[in-house]
N, CA, C and O atoms as CSV, one atom per row, in Angstrom:
chain,resi,resn,atom,element,x,y,z
A,1,MET,N,N,42.867,-22.105,-79.480
A,1,MET,CA,C,42.078,-23.319,-79.386
A,1,MET,C,C,42.603,-24.241,-78.287
A,1,MET,O,O,41.825,-24.924,-77.619
A,2,THR,N,N,43.922,-24.258,-78.101
A,2,THR,CA,C,44.506,-25.138,-77.093
A,2,THR,C,C,44.038,-24.752,-75.697
A,2,THR,O,O,43.779,-25.622,-74.866
A,3,TRP,N,N,43.929,-23.452,-75.434
A,3,TRP,CA,C,43.499,-23.010,-74.108
A,3,TRP,C,C,42.068,-23.420,-73.819
A,3,TRP,O,O,41.724,-23.707,-72.673
A,4,VAL,N,N,41.239,-23.452,-74.836
A,4,VAL,CA,C,39.860,-23.895,-74.651
A,4,VAL,C,C,39.844,-25.377,-74.272
A,4,VAL,O,O,39.087,-25.787,-73.393
A,5,LEU,N,N,40.684,-26.179,-74.939
A,5,LEU,CA,C,40.756,-27.607,-74.627
A,5,LEU,C,C,41.285,-27.833,-73.206
A,5,LEU,O,O,40.806,-28.713,-72.490
A,6,VAL,N,N,42.267,-27.040,-72.811
A,6,VAL,CA,C,42.787,-27.150,-71.440
A,6,VAL,C,C,41.702,-26.781,-70.439
A,6,VAL,O,O,41.577,-27.424,-69.396
A,7,ALA,N,N,40.919,-25.757,-70.742
A,7,ALA,CA,C,39.841,-25.338,-69.844
A,7,ALA,C,C,38.767,-26.419,-69.733
A,7,ALA,O,O,38.264,-26.681,-68.640
A,8,VAL,N,N,38.416,-27.041,-70.843
A,8,VAL,CA,C,37.422,-28.126,-70.814
A,8,VAL,C,C,37.955,-29.306,-70.005
A,8,VAL,O,O,37.236,-29.882,-69.189
A,9,GLY,N,N,39.212,-29.660,-70.234
A,9,GLY,CA,C,39.825,-30.729,-69.457
A,9,GLY,C,C,39.938,-30.377,-67.988
A,9,GLY,O,O,39.764,-31.239,-67.126
A,10,GLY,N,N,40.229,-29.116,-67.695
A,10,GLY,CA,C,40.306,-28.661,-66.307
A,10,GLY,C,C,38.975,-28.760,-65.593
A,10,GLY,O,O,38.926,-29.114,-64.415
A,11,ALA,N,N,37.904,-28.454,-66.289
A,11,ALA,CA,C,36.574,-28.585,-65.685
A,11,ALA,C,C,36.272,-30.050,-65.384
A,11,ALA,O,O,35.733,-30.372,-64.326
A,12,ALA,N,N,36.617,-30.926,-66.309
A,12,ALA,CA,C,36.399,-32.354,-66.080
A,12,ALA,C,C,37.288,-32.860,-64.941
A,12,ALA,O,O,36.841,-33.647,-64.106
A,13,GLY,N,N,38.528,-32.416,-64.907
A,13,GLY,CA,C,39.436,-32.821,-63.840
A,13,GLY,C,C,38.999,-32.313,-62.477
A,13,GLY,O,O,39.162,-33.006,-61.473
A,14,SER,N,N,38.453,-31.123,-62.435
A,14,SER,CA,C,37.956,-30.591,-61.163
A,14,SER,C,C,36.763,-31.400,-60.668
A,14,SER,O,O,36.624,-31.648,-59.471
A,15,ALA,N,N,35.907,-31.807,-61.594
A,15,ALA,CA,C,34.763,-32.642,-61.206
A,15,ALA,C,C,35.231,-34.001,-60.686
A,15,ALA,O,O,34.718,-34.491,-59.680
A,16,VAL,N,N,36.199,-34.608,-61.367
A,16,VAL,CA,C,36.744,-35.896,-60.913
A,16,VAL,C,C,37.430,-35.728,-59.565
A,16,VAL,O,O,37.237,-36.546,-58.665
A,17,GLY,N,N,38.225,-34.679,-59.419
A,17,GLY,CA,C,38.899,-34.421,-58.155
A,17,GLY,C,C,37.927,-34.170,-57.018
A,17,GLY,O,O,38.148,-34.630,-55.897
A,18,ALA,N,N,36.861,-33.452,-57.293
A,18,ALA,CA,C,35.862,-33.188,-56.256
A,18,ALA,C,C,35.157,-34.470,-55.839
A,18,ALA,O,O,34.852,-34.653,-54.661
A,19,LEU,N,N,34.897,-35.357,-56.790
A,19,LEU,CA,C,34.278,-36.638,-56.446
A,19,LEU,C,C,35.224,-37.517,-55.635
A,19,LEU,O,O,34.803,-38.191,-54.695
A,20,LEU,N,N,36.504,-37.506,-56.003
A,20,LEU,CA,C,37.478,-38.317,-55.269
A,20,LEU,C,C,37.698,-37.793,-53.857
A,20,LEU,O,O,37.958,-38.575,-52.942
A,21,MET,N,N,37.599,-36.491,-53.668
A,21,MET,CA,C,37.948,-35.879,-52.398
A,21,MET,C,C,36.736,-35.547,-51.532
A,21,MET,O,O,36.809,-34.640,-50.703
A,22,ARG,N,N,35.640,-36.249,-51.703
A,22,ARG,CA,C,34.463,-35.961,-50.894
A,22,ARG,C,C,34.708,-36.269,-49.427
A,22,ARG,O,O,34.336,-35.480,-48.558
A,23,ARG,N,N,35.310,-37.373,-49.152
A,23,ARG,CA,C,35.690,-37.737,-47.781
A,23,ARG,C,C,37.153,-38.127,-47.789
A,23,ARG,O,O,37.474,-39.315,-47.825
A,24,PRO,N,N,38.042,-37.153,-47.756
A,24,PRO,CA,C,39.463,-37.480,-47.897
A,24,PRO,C,C,40.023,-38.212,-46.678
A,24,PRO,O,O,39.945,-37.729,-45.549
A,25,THR,N,N,40.584,-39.378,-46.937
A,25,THR,CA,C,41.333,-40.103,-45.921
A,25,THR,C,C,42.777,-40.176,-46.405
A,25,THR,O,O,43.062,-39.879,-47.565
A,26,GLY,N,N,43.673,-40.563,-45.531
A,26,GLY,CA,C,45.071,-40.651,-45.917
A,26,GLY,C,C,45.305,-41.640,-47.043
A,26,GLY,O,O,46.086,-41.376,-47.958
A,27,THR,N,N,44.628,-42.778,-46.976
A,27,THR,CA,C,44.782,-43.805,-48.011
A,27,THR,C,C,44.219,-43.333,-49.341
A,27,THR,O,O,44.833,-43.537,-50.388
A,28,ARG,N,N,43.060,-42.707,-49.300
A,28,ARG,CA,C,42.439,-42.222,-50.534
A,28,ARG,C,C,43.287,-41.136,-51.191
A,28,ARG,O,O,43.401,-41.090,-52.416
A,29,LEU,N,N,43.878,-40.266,-50.379
A,29,LEU,CA,C,44.717,-39.206,-50.925
A,29,LEU,C,C,45.987,-39.774,-51.558
A,29,LEU,O,O,46.390,-39.338,-52.636
A,30,LEU,N,N,46.614,-40.741,-50.898
A,30,LEU,CA,C,47.811,-41.350,-51.484
A,30,LEU,C,C,47.479,-42.119,-52.754
A,30,LEU,O,O,48.250,-42.094,-53.714
A,31,LEU,N,N,46.344,-42.798,-52.766
A,31,LEU,CA,C,45.926,-43.526,-53.965
A,31,LEU,C,C,45.640,-42.570,-55.119
A,31,LEU,O,O,46.035,-42.829,-56.256
A,32,ALA,N,N,44.956,-41.470,-54.828
A,32,ALA,CA,C,44.676,-40.480,-55.871
A,32,ALA,C,C,45.965,-39.850,-56.389
A,32,ALA,O,O,46.105,-39.621,-57.591
A,33,THR,N,N,46.911,-39.567,-55.487
A,33,THR,CA,C,48.197,-39.017,-55.908
A,33,THR,C,C,48.935,-39.987,-56.806
A,33,THR,O,O,49.485,-39.590,-57.833
A,34,SER,N,N,48.952,-41.259,-56.428
A,34,SER,CA,C,49.671,-42.244,-57.235
A,34,SER,C,C,49.022,-42.437,-58.603
A,34,SER,O,O,49.732,-42.582,-59.598
A,35,VAL,N,N,47.706,-42.441,-58.674
A,35,VAL,CA,C,47.020,-42.615,-59.963
A,35,VAL,C,C,47.255,-41.408,-60.870
A,35,VAL,O,O,47.586,-41.568,-62.045
A,36,VAL,N,N,47.086,-40.220,-60.335
A,36,VAL,CA,C,47.262,-39.012,-61.149
A,36,VAL,C,C,48.702,-38.903,-61.647
A,36,VAL,O,O,48.931,-38.608,-62.820
A,37,CYS,N,N,49.661,-39.137,-60.771
A,37,CYS,CA,C,51.064,-39.009,-61.180
A,37,CYS,C,C,51.488,-40.143,-62.112
A,37,CYS,O,O,52.278,-39.925,-63.030
A,38,GLY,N,N,50.971,-41.346,-61.885
A,38,GLY,CA,C,51.268,-42.450,-62.795
A,38,GLY,C,C,50.725,-42.200,-64.196
A,38,GLY,O,O,51.406,-42.465,-65.186
A,39,LEU,N,N,49.506,-41.694,-64.278
A,39,LEU,CA,C,48.938,-41.370,-65.587
A,39,LEU,C,C,49.688,-40.224,-66.258
A,39,LEU,O,O,49.852,-40.213,-67.478
A,40,THR,N,N,50.138,-39.270,-65.467
A,40,THR,CA,C,50.923,-38.175,-66.031
A,40,THR,C,C,52.241,-38.692,-66.595
A,40,THR,O,O,52.661,-38.279,-67.675
A,41,GLY,N,N,52.892,-39.593,-65.867
A,41,GLY,CA,C,54.128,-40.204,-66.371
A,41,GLY,C,C,53.903,-40.999,-67.632
A,41,GLY,O,O,54.713,-40.941,-68.557
A,42,MET,N,N,52.809,-41.745,-67.684
A,42,MET,CA,C,52.492,-42.516,-68.889
A,42,MET,C,C,52.212,-41.593,-70.065
A,42,MET,O,O,52.644,-41.857,-71.187
A,43,LEU,N,N,51.497,-40.524,-69.810
A,43,LEU,CA,C,51.157,-39.593,-70.890
A,43,LEU,C,C,52.388,-38.867,-71.404
A,43,LEU,O,O,52.478,-38.561,-72.593
A,44,SER,N,N,53.335,-38.590,-70.523
A,44,SER,CA,C,54.533,-37.878,-70.972
A,44,SER,C,C,55.432,-38.765,-71.827
A,44,SER,O,O,56.212,-38.250,-72.628
A,45,ALA,N,N,55.342,-40.072,-71.679
A,45,ALA,CA,C,56.164,-40.981,-72.482
A,45,ALA,C,C,55.513,-41.306,-73.822
A,45,ALA,O,O,56.196,-41.722,-74.758
A,46,GLN,N,N,54.234,-41.124,-73.917
A,46,GLN,CA,C,53.481,-41.474,-75.118
A,46,GLN,C,C,53.449,-40.291,-76.070
A,46,GLN,O,O,53.240,-39.156,-75.644
A,47,LEU,N,N,53.650,-40.543,-77.332
A,47,LEU,CA,C,53.574,-39.478,-78.338
A,47,LEU,C,C,52.148,-39.428,-78.880
A,47,LEU,O,O,51.784,-40.186,-79.779
A,48,LEU,N,N,51.365,-38.542,-78.329
A,48,LEU,CA,C,49.972,-38.396,-78.725
A,48,LEU,C,C,49.773,-37.067,-79.424
A,48,LEU,O,O,50.696,-36.261,-79.538
A,49,SER,N,N,48.577,-36.858,-79.881
A,49,SER,CA,C,48.276,-35.588,-80.526
A,49,SER,C,C,48.299,-34.463,-79.494
A,49,SER,O,O,47.976,-34.687,-78.327
A,50,PRO,N,N,48.675,-33.264,-79.911
A,50,PRO,CA,C,48.713,-32.134,-78.968
A,50,PRO,C,C,47.345,-31.799,-78.371
A,50,PRO,O,O,47.262,-31.320,-77.240
A,51,LYS,N,N,46.277,-32.048,-79.124
A,51,LYS,CA,C,44.947,-31.745,-78.600
A,51,LYS,C,C,44.577,-32.687,-77.464
A,51,LYS,O,O,44.033,-32.256,-76.448
A,52,LEU,N,N,44.873,-33.976,-77.635
A,52,LEU,CA,C,44.587,-34.931,-76.574
A,52,LEU,C,C,45.448,-34.665,-75.353
A,52,LEU,O,O,44.978,-34.789,-74.222
A,53,THR,N,N,46.695,-34.304,-75.569
A,53,THR,CA,C,47.583,-33.977,-74.457
A,53,THR,C,C,47.073,-32.738,-73.718
A,53,THR,O,O,47.144,-32.685,-72.490
A,54,ALA,N,N,46.565,-31.749,-74.439
A,54,ALA,CA,C,46.048,-30.530,-73.801
A,54,ALA,C,C,44.834,-30.840,-72.935
A,54,ALA,O,O,44.732,-30.350,-71.810
A,55,VAL,N,N,43.919,-31.645,-73.449
A,55,VAL,CA,C,42.701,-31.954,-72.699
A,55,VAL,C,C,43.006,-32.854,-71.514
A,55,VAL,O,O,42.655,-32.536,-70.377
A,56,PHE,N,N,43.661,-33.978,-71.781
A,56,PHE,CA,C,43.844,-34.981,-70.739
A,56,PHE,C,C,45.019,-34.662,-69.820
A,56,PHE,O,O,44.889,-34.725,-68.598
A,57,GLY,N,N,46.147,-34.325,-70.399
A,57,GLY,CA,C,47.345,-34.103,-69.589
A,57,GLY,C,C,47.287,-32.846,-68.770
A,57,GLY,O,O,47.346,-32.897,-67.541
A,58,TYR,N,N,47.174,-31.724,-69.428
A,58,TYR,CA,C,47.207,-30.438,-68.726
A,58,TYR,C,C,45.882,-30.132,-68.041
A,58,TYR,O,O,45.864,-29.593,-66.934
A,59,GLY,N,N,44.792,-30.468,-68.683
A,59,GLY,CA,C,43.485,-30.131,-68.127
A,59,GLY,C,C,43.038,-31.054,-67.022
A,59,GLY,O,O,42.939,-30.639,-65.867
A,60,VAL,N,N,42.762,-32.320,-67.363
A,60,VAL,CA,C,42.185,-33.257,-66.400
A,60,VAL,C,C,43.167,-33.574,-65.281
A,60,VAL,O,O,42.838,-33.416,-64.106
A,61,LEU,N,N,44.370,-34.019,-65.634
A,61,LEU,CA,C,45.322,-34.429,-64.606
A,61,LEU,C,C,45.842,-33.248,-63.790
A,61,LEU,O,O,46.080,-33.378,-62.589
A,62,GLY,N,N,46.018,-32.103,-64.436
A,62,GLY,CA,C,46.455,-30.920,-63.691
A,62,GLY,C,C,45.432,-30.476,-62.667
A,62,GLY,O,O,45.796,-30.107,-61.550
A,63,SER,N,N,44.174,-30.505,-63.023
A,63,SER,CA,C,43.125,-30.113,-62.076
A,63,SER,C,C,42.957,-31.144,-60.973
A,63,SER,O,O,42.778,-30.784,-59.810
A,64,ALA,N,N,43.012,-32.419,-61.325
A,64,ALA,CA,C,42.873,-33.457,-60.304
A,64,ALA,C,C,44.036,-33.402,-59.321
A,64,ALA,O,O,43.844,-33.611,-58.124
A,65,ALA,N,N,45.237,-33.122,-59.814
A,65,ALA,CA,C,46.402,-33.021,-58.922
A,65,ALA,C,C,46.250,-31.849,-57.963
A,65,ALA,O,O,46.612,-31.961,-56.792
A,66,SER,N,N,45.724,-30.735,-58.439
A,66,SER,CA,C,45.552,-29.592,-57.539
A,66,SER,C,C,44.468,-29.865,-56.501
A,66,SER,O,O,44.560,-29.378,-55.375
A,67,MET,N,N,43.450,-30.631,-56.860
A,67,MET,CA,C,42.416,-30.990,-55.895
A,67,MET,C,C,42.992,-31.874,-54.803
A,67,MET,O,O,42.661,-31.710,-53.629
A,68,VAL,N,N,43.856,-32.816,-55.186
A,68,VAL,CA,C,44.492,-33.687,-54.191
A,68,VAL,C,C,45.374,-32.874,-53.265
A,68,VAL,O,O,45.373,-33.093,-52.054
A,69,THR,N,N,46.127,-31.937,-53.822
A,69,THR,CA,C,47.009,-31.103,-53.006
A,69,THR,C,C,46.207,-30.267,-52.011
A,69,THR,O,O,46.617,-30.110,-50.861
A,70,MET,N,N,45.089,-29.741,-52.439
A,70,MET,CA,C,44.275,-28.939,-51.523
A,70,MET,C,C,43.677,-29.803,-50.419
A,70,MET,O,O,43.478,-29.320,-49.305
A,71,ALA,N,N,43.389,-31.061,-50.702
A,71,ALA,CA,C,42.849,-31.948,-49.673
A,71,ALA,C,C,43.923,-32.359,-48.678
A,71,ALA,O,O,43.622,-32.606,-47.510
A,72,VAL,N,N,45.172,-32.434,-49.126
A,72,VAL,CA,C,46.270,-32.815,-48.231
A,72,VAL,C,C,46.526,-31.716,-47.209
A,72,VAL,O,O,46.766,-31.999,-46.036
A,73,VAL,N,N,46.475,-30.481,-47.645
A,73,VAL,CA,C,46.818,-29.349,-46.785
A,73,VAL,C,C,45.580,-28.944,-45.995
A,73,VAL,O,O,44.678,-28.291,-46.518
A,74,SER,N,N,45.553,-29.345,-44.722
A,74,SER,CA,C,44.426,-28.961,-43.867
A,74,SER,C,C,44.949,-28.546,-42.495
A,74,SER,O,O,44.814,-29.293,-41.525
A,75,PRO,N,N,45.542,-27.366,-42.411
A,75,PRO,CA,C,46.084,-26.941,-41.114
A,75,PRO,C,C,44.977,-26.530,-40.140
A,75,PRO,O,O,43.882,-26.143,-40.549
A,76,MET,N,N,45.282,-26.620,-38.865
A,76,MET,CA,C,44.344,-26.205,-37.837
A,76,MET,C,C,45.063,-25.198,-36.940
A,76,MET,O,O,46.091,-25.523,-36.345
A,77,TRP,N,N,44.540,-24.002,-36.840
A,77,TRP,CA,C,45.187,-22.940,-36.074
A,77,TRP,C,C,44.463,-22.773,-34.738
A,77,TRP,O,O,43.496,-22.017,-34.643
A,78,VAL,N,N,44.930,-23.477,-33.709
A,78,VAL,CA,C,44.367,-23.339,-32.377
A,78,VAL,C,C,45.529,-23.272,-31.392
A,78,VAL,O,O,46.372,-24.170,-31.374
A,79,GLY,N,N,45.586,-22.241,-30.587
A,79,GLY,CA,C,46.636,-22.131,-29.583
A,79,GLY,C,C,47.841,-21.376,-30.093
A,79,GLY,O,O,47.917,-21.010,-31.266
A,80,GLY,N,N,48.806,-21.141,-29.172
A,80,GLY,CA,C,49.984,-20.344,-29.496
A,80,GLY,C,C,51.004,-21.058,-30.362
A,80,GLY,O,O,51.610,-20.429,-31.229
A,81,ASP,N,N,51.215,-22.366,-30.153
A,81,ASP,CA,C,52.219,-23.089,-30.936
A,81,ASP,C,C,51.605,-23.843,-32.112
A,81,ASP,O,O,52.301,-24.606,-32.782
A,82,ALA,N,N,50.330,-23.644,-32.370
A,82,ALA,CA,C,49.647,-24.356,-33.450
A,82,ALA,C,C,50.205,-24.048,-34.837
A,82,ALA,O,O,50.285,-24.967,-35.652
A,83,PRO,N,N,50.596,-22.809,-35.156
A,83,PRO,CA,C,51.147,-22.575,-36.493
A,83,PRO,C,C,52.399,-23.410,-36.772
A,83,PRO,O,O,52.579,-23.908,-37.883
A,84,VAL,N,N,53.247,-23.560,-35.783
A,84,VAL,CA,C,54.462,-24.347,-35.987
A,84,VAL,C,C,54.114,-25.824,-36.147
A,84,VAL,O,O,54.642,-26.492,-37.036
A,85,ARG,N,N,53.227,-26.340,-35.290
A,85,ARG,CA,C,52.844,-27.750,-35.375
A,85,ARG,C,C,52.143,-28.060,-36.689
A,85,ARG,O,O,52.437,-29.074,-37.322
A,86,SER,N,N,51.224,-27.205,-37.106
A,86,SER,CA,C,50.502,-27.482,-38.346
A,86,SER,C,C,51.409,-27.317,-39.561
A,86,SER,O,O,51.239,-28.023,-40.555
A,87,THR,N,N,52.366,-26.399,-39.497
A,87,THR,CA,C,53.320,-26.255,-40.598
A,87,THR,C,C,54.181,-27.498,-40.740
A,87,THR,O,O,54.435,-27.960,-41.852
A,88,VAL,N,N,54.624,-28.034,-39.626
A,88,VAL,CA,C,55.423,-29.260,-39.655
A,88,VAL,C,C,54.582,-30.424,-40.169
A,88,VAL,O,O,55.064,-31.221,-40.974
A,89,ALA,N,N,53.339,-30.533,-39.721
A,89,ALA,CA,C,52.465,-31.622,-40.169
A,89,ALA,C,C,52.192,-31.540,-41.666
A,89,ALA,O,O,52.245,-32.553,-42.363
A,90,VAL,N,N,51.900,-30.341,-42.164
A,90,VAL,CA,C,51.632,-30.165,-43.598
A,90,VAL,C,C,52.892,-30.456,-44.407
A,90,VAL,O,O,52.806,-31.061,-45.476
A,91,THR,N,N,54.054,-30.039,-43.921
A,91,THR,CA,C,55.307,-30.301,-44.625
A,91,THR,C,C,55.573,-31.795,-44.724
A,91,THR,O,O,56.009,-32.277,-45.770
A,92,LYS,N,N,55.319,-32.530,-43.657
A,92,LYS,CA,C,55.498,-33.978,-43.686
A,92,LYS,C,C,54.550,-34.640,-44.694
A,92,LYS,O,O,54.957,-35.503,-45.471
A,93,LYS,N,N,53.281,-34.221,-44.665
A,93,LYS,CA,C,52.311,-34.800,-45.594
A,93,LYS,C,C,52.694,-34.517,-47.041
A,93,LYS,O,O,52.645,-35.410,-47.886
A,94,LEU,N,N,53.074,-33.276,-47.323
A,94,LEU,CA,C,53.441,-32.932,-48.692
A,94,LEU,C,C,54.713,-33.648,-49.131
A,94,LEU,O,O,54.841,-34.004,-50.302
A,95,ALA,N,N,55.652,-33.864,-48.219
A,95,ALA,CA,C,56.863,-34.602,-48.564
A,95,ALA,C,C,56.525,-36.047,-48.940
A,95,ALA,O,O,57.065,-36.576,-49.913
A,96,VAL,N,N,55.646,-36.680,-48.184
A,96,VAL,CA,C,55.238,-38.049,-48.509
A,96,VAL,C,C,54.535,-38.090,-49.861
A,96,VAL,O,O,54.791,-38.981,-50.671
A,97,HIS,N,N,53.655,-37.134,-50.103
A,97,HIS,CA,C,52.940,-37.108,-51.379
A,97,HIS,C,C,53.885,-36.809,-52.542
A,97,HIS,O,O,53.681,-37.330,-53.638
A,98,CYS,N,N,54.891,-36.000,-52.336
A,98,CYS,CA,C,55.870,-35.744,-53.395
A,98,CYS,C,C,56.662,-36.998,-53.729
A,98,CYS,O,O,56.901,-37.292,-54.900
A,99,VAL,N,N,57.068,-37.737,-52.703
A,99,VAL,CA,C,57.809,-38.979,-52.947
A,99,VAL,C,C,56.931,-39.989,-53.673
A,99,VAL,O,O,57.386,-40.626,-54.623
A,100,VAL,N,N,55.695,-40.144,-53.249
A,100,VAL,CA,C,54.769,-41.065,-53.914
A,100,VAL,C,C,54.510,-40.610,-55.346
A,100,VAL,O,O,54.489,-41.429,-56.264
A,101,GLY,N,N,54.313,-39.311,-55.539
A,101,GLY,CA,C,54.043,-38.794,-56.882
A,101,GLY,C,C,55.196,-39.006,-57.833
A,101,GLY,O,O,54.993,-39.445,-58.965
A,102,VAL,N,N,56.398,-38.704,-57.397
A,102,VAL,CA,C,57.574,-38.881,-58.256
A,102,VAL,C,C,57.784,-40.356,-58.565
A,102,VAL,O,O,58.113,-40.710,-59.697
A,103,THR,N,N,57.598,-41.217,-57.575
A,103,THR,CA,C,57.777,-42.654,-57.787
A,103,THR,C,C,56.791,-43.192,-58.818
A,103,THR,O,O,57.187,-43.919,-59.730
A,104,PHE,N,N,55.538,-42.851,-58.686
A,104,PHE,CA,C,54.544,-43.370,-59.618
A,104,PHE,C,C,54.630,-42.716,-60.984
A,104,PHE,O,O,54.317,-43.356,-61.988
A,105,ALA,N,N,55.046,-41.460,-61.051
A,105,ALA,CA,C,55.274,-40.838,-62.357
A,105,ALA,C,C,56.409,-41.556,-63.093
A,105,ALA,O,O,56.319,-41.806,-64.295
A,106,LEU,N,N,57.469,-41.881,-62.364
A,106,LEU,CA,C,58.574,-42.617,-62.967
A,106,LEU,C,C,58.141,-44.020,-63.386
A,106,LEU,O,O,58.514,-44.482,-64.464
A,107,LEU,N,N,57.365,-44.699,-62.553
A,107,LEU,CA,C,56.879,-46.030,-62.912
A,107,LEU,C,C,55.977,-45.991,-64.144
A,107,LEU,O,O,56.074,-46.862,-65.009
A,108,GLY,N,N,55.106,-44.991,-64.230
A,108,GLY,CA,C,54.250,-44.857,-65.407
A,108,GLY,C,C,55.054,-44.590,-66.668
A,108,GLY,O,O,54.786,-45.165,-67.723
A,109,TYR,N,N,56.043,-43.710,-66.548
A,109,TYR,CA,C,56.908,-43.400,-67.691
A,109,TYR,C,C,57.676,-44.640,-68.136
A,109,TYR,O,O,57.729,-44.955,-69.325
A,110,LEU,N,N,58.269,-45.341,-67.171
A,110,LEU,CA,C,59.054,-46.528,-67.511
A,110,LEU,C,C,58.194,-47.663,-68.054
A,110,LEU,O,O,58.660,-48.444,-68.884
A,111,ALA,N,N,56.957,-47.767,-67.604
A,111,ALA,CA,C,56.066,-48.808,-68.120
A,111,ALA,C,C,55.800,-48.604,-69.610
A,111,ALA,O,O,55.854,-49.553,-70.393
A,112,VAL,N,N,55.515,-47.370,-69.994
A,112,VAL,CA,C,55.235,-47.095,-71.406
A,112,VAL,C,C,56.501,-47.216,-72.248
A,112,VAL,O,O,56.483,-47.845,-73.306
A,113,ARG,N,N,57.592,-46.622,-71.789
A,113,ARG,CA,C,58.840,-46.686,-72.561
A,113,ARG,C,C,59.372,-48.115,-72.638
A,113,ARG,O,O,59.830,-48.553,-73.693
A,114,GLY,N,N,59.312,-48.843,-71.518
A,114,GLY,CA,C,59.766,-50.233,-71.518
A,114,GLY,C,C,58.900,-51.109,-72.396
A,114,GLY,O,O,59.411,-51.970,-73.112
A,115,GLY,N,N,57.600,-50.901,-72.351
A,115,GLY,CA,C,56.696,-51.662,-73.212
A,115,GLY,C,C,56.923,-51.368,-74.680
A,115,GLY,O,O,56.899,-52.280,-75.506
A,116,ALA,N,N,57.144,-50.111,-75.016
A,116,ALA,CA,C,57.420,-49.742,-76.412
A,116,ALA,C,C,58.734,-50.327,-76.883
A,116,ALA,O,O,58.827,-50.795,-78.017
A,117,THR,N,N,59.752,-50.312,-76.036
A,117,THR,CA,C,61.045,-50.874,-76.403
A,117,THR,C,C,60.942,-52.388,-76.572
A,117,THR,O,O,61.504,-52.946,-77.514
A,118,LEU,N,N,60.233,-53.049,-75.671
A,118,LEU,CA,C,60.053,-54.499,-75.783
A,118,LEU,C,C,59.280,-54.852,-77.042
A,118,LEU,O,O,59.605,-55.833,-77.712
A,119,TYR,N,N,58.268,-54.074,-77.371
A,119,TYR,CA,C,57.486,-54.328,-78.575
A,119,TYR,C,C,58.351,-54.184,-79.827
A,119,TYR,O,O,58.247,-54.993,-80.749
A,120,LYS,N,N,59.195,-53.168,-79.863
A,120,LYS,CA,C,60.084,-52.961,-81.016
A,120,LYS,C,C,61.094,-54.093,-81.139
A,120,LYS,O,O,61.409,-54.525,-82.248
A,121,LYS,N,N,61.599,-54.571,-80.023
A,121,LYS,CA,C,62.594,-55.650,-80.062
A,121,LYS,C,C,61.970,-56.977,-80.457
A,121,LYS,O,O,62.625,-57.791,-81.107
A,122,LEU,N,N,60.722,-57.214,-80.080
A,122,LEU,CA,C,60.057,-58.467,-80.404
A,122,LEU,C,C,59.501,-58.509,-81.823
A,122,LEU,O,O,59.269,-59.591,-82.363
A,123,THR,N,N,59.286,-57.358,-82.428
A,123,THR,CA,C,58.748,-57.352,-83.796
A,123,THR,C,C,59.811,-57.096,-84.813
A,123,THR,O,O,59.524,-57.059,-86.010
């Protein structure tokens, strides 16, 4: 049953990712990366039901993240030195997206954990 929920979430995530990536610009890609990774960090800190985690976490966010990654990687093979240049360009883009993703995943995780800790201390 869990795999069916992941598949349903994956279909929804692919649709969301396709809508977000219709005209990919650098800003839109970084924003999509930060939102997806921030939500993933928030979801990992929250204790939710396994069914909701399967649909939203693994399905929707996993598919949307893969759509963003595919939009980032757009090499152009023209000329003799083009493979080296495009490999370097793609590596730089992916490095920036990894740093942004890790940062926002950590911020999302800390927001939920910090909020839960503050709520427990205040009550």
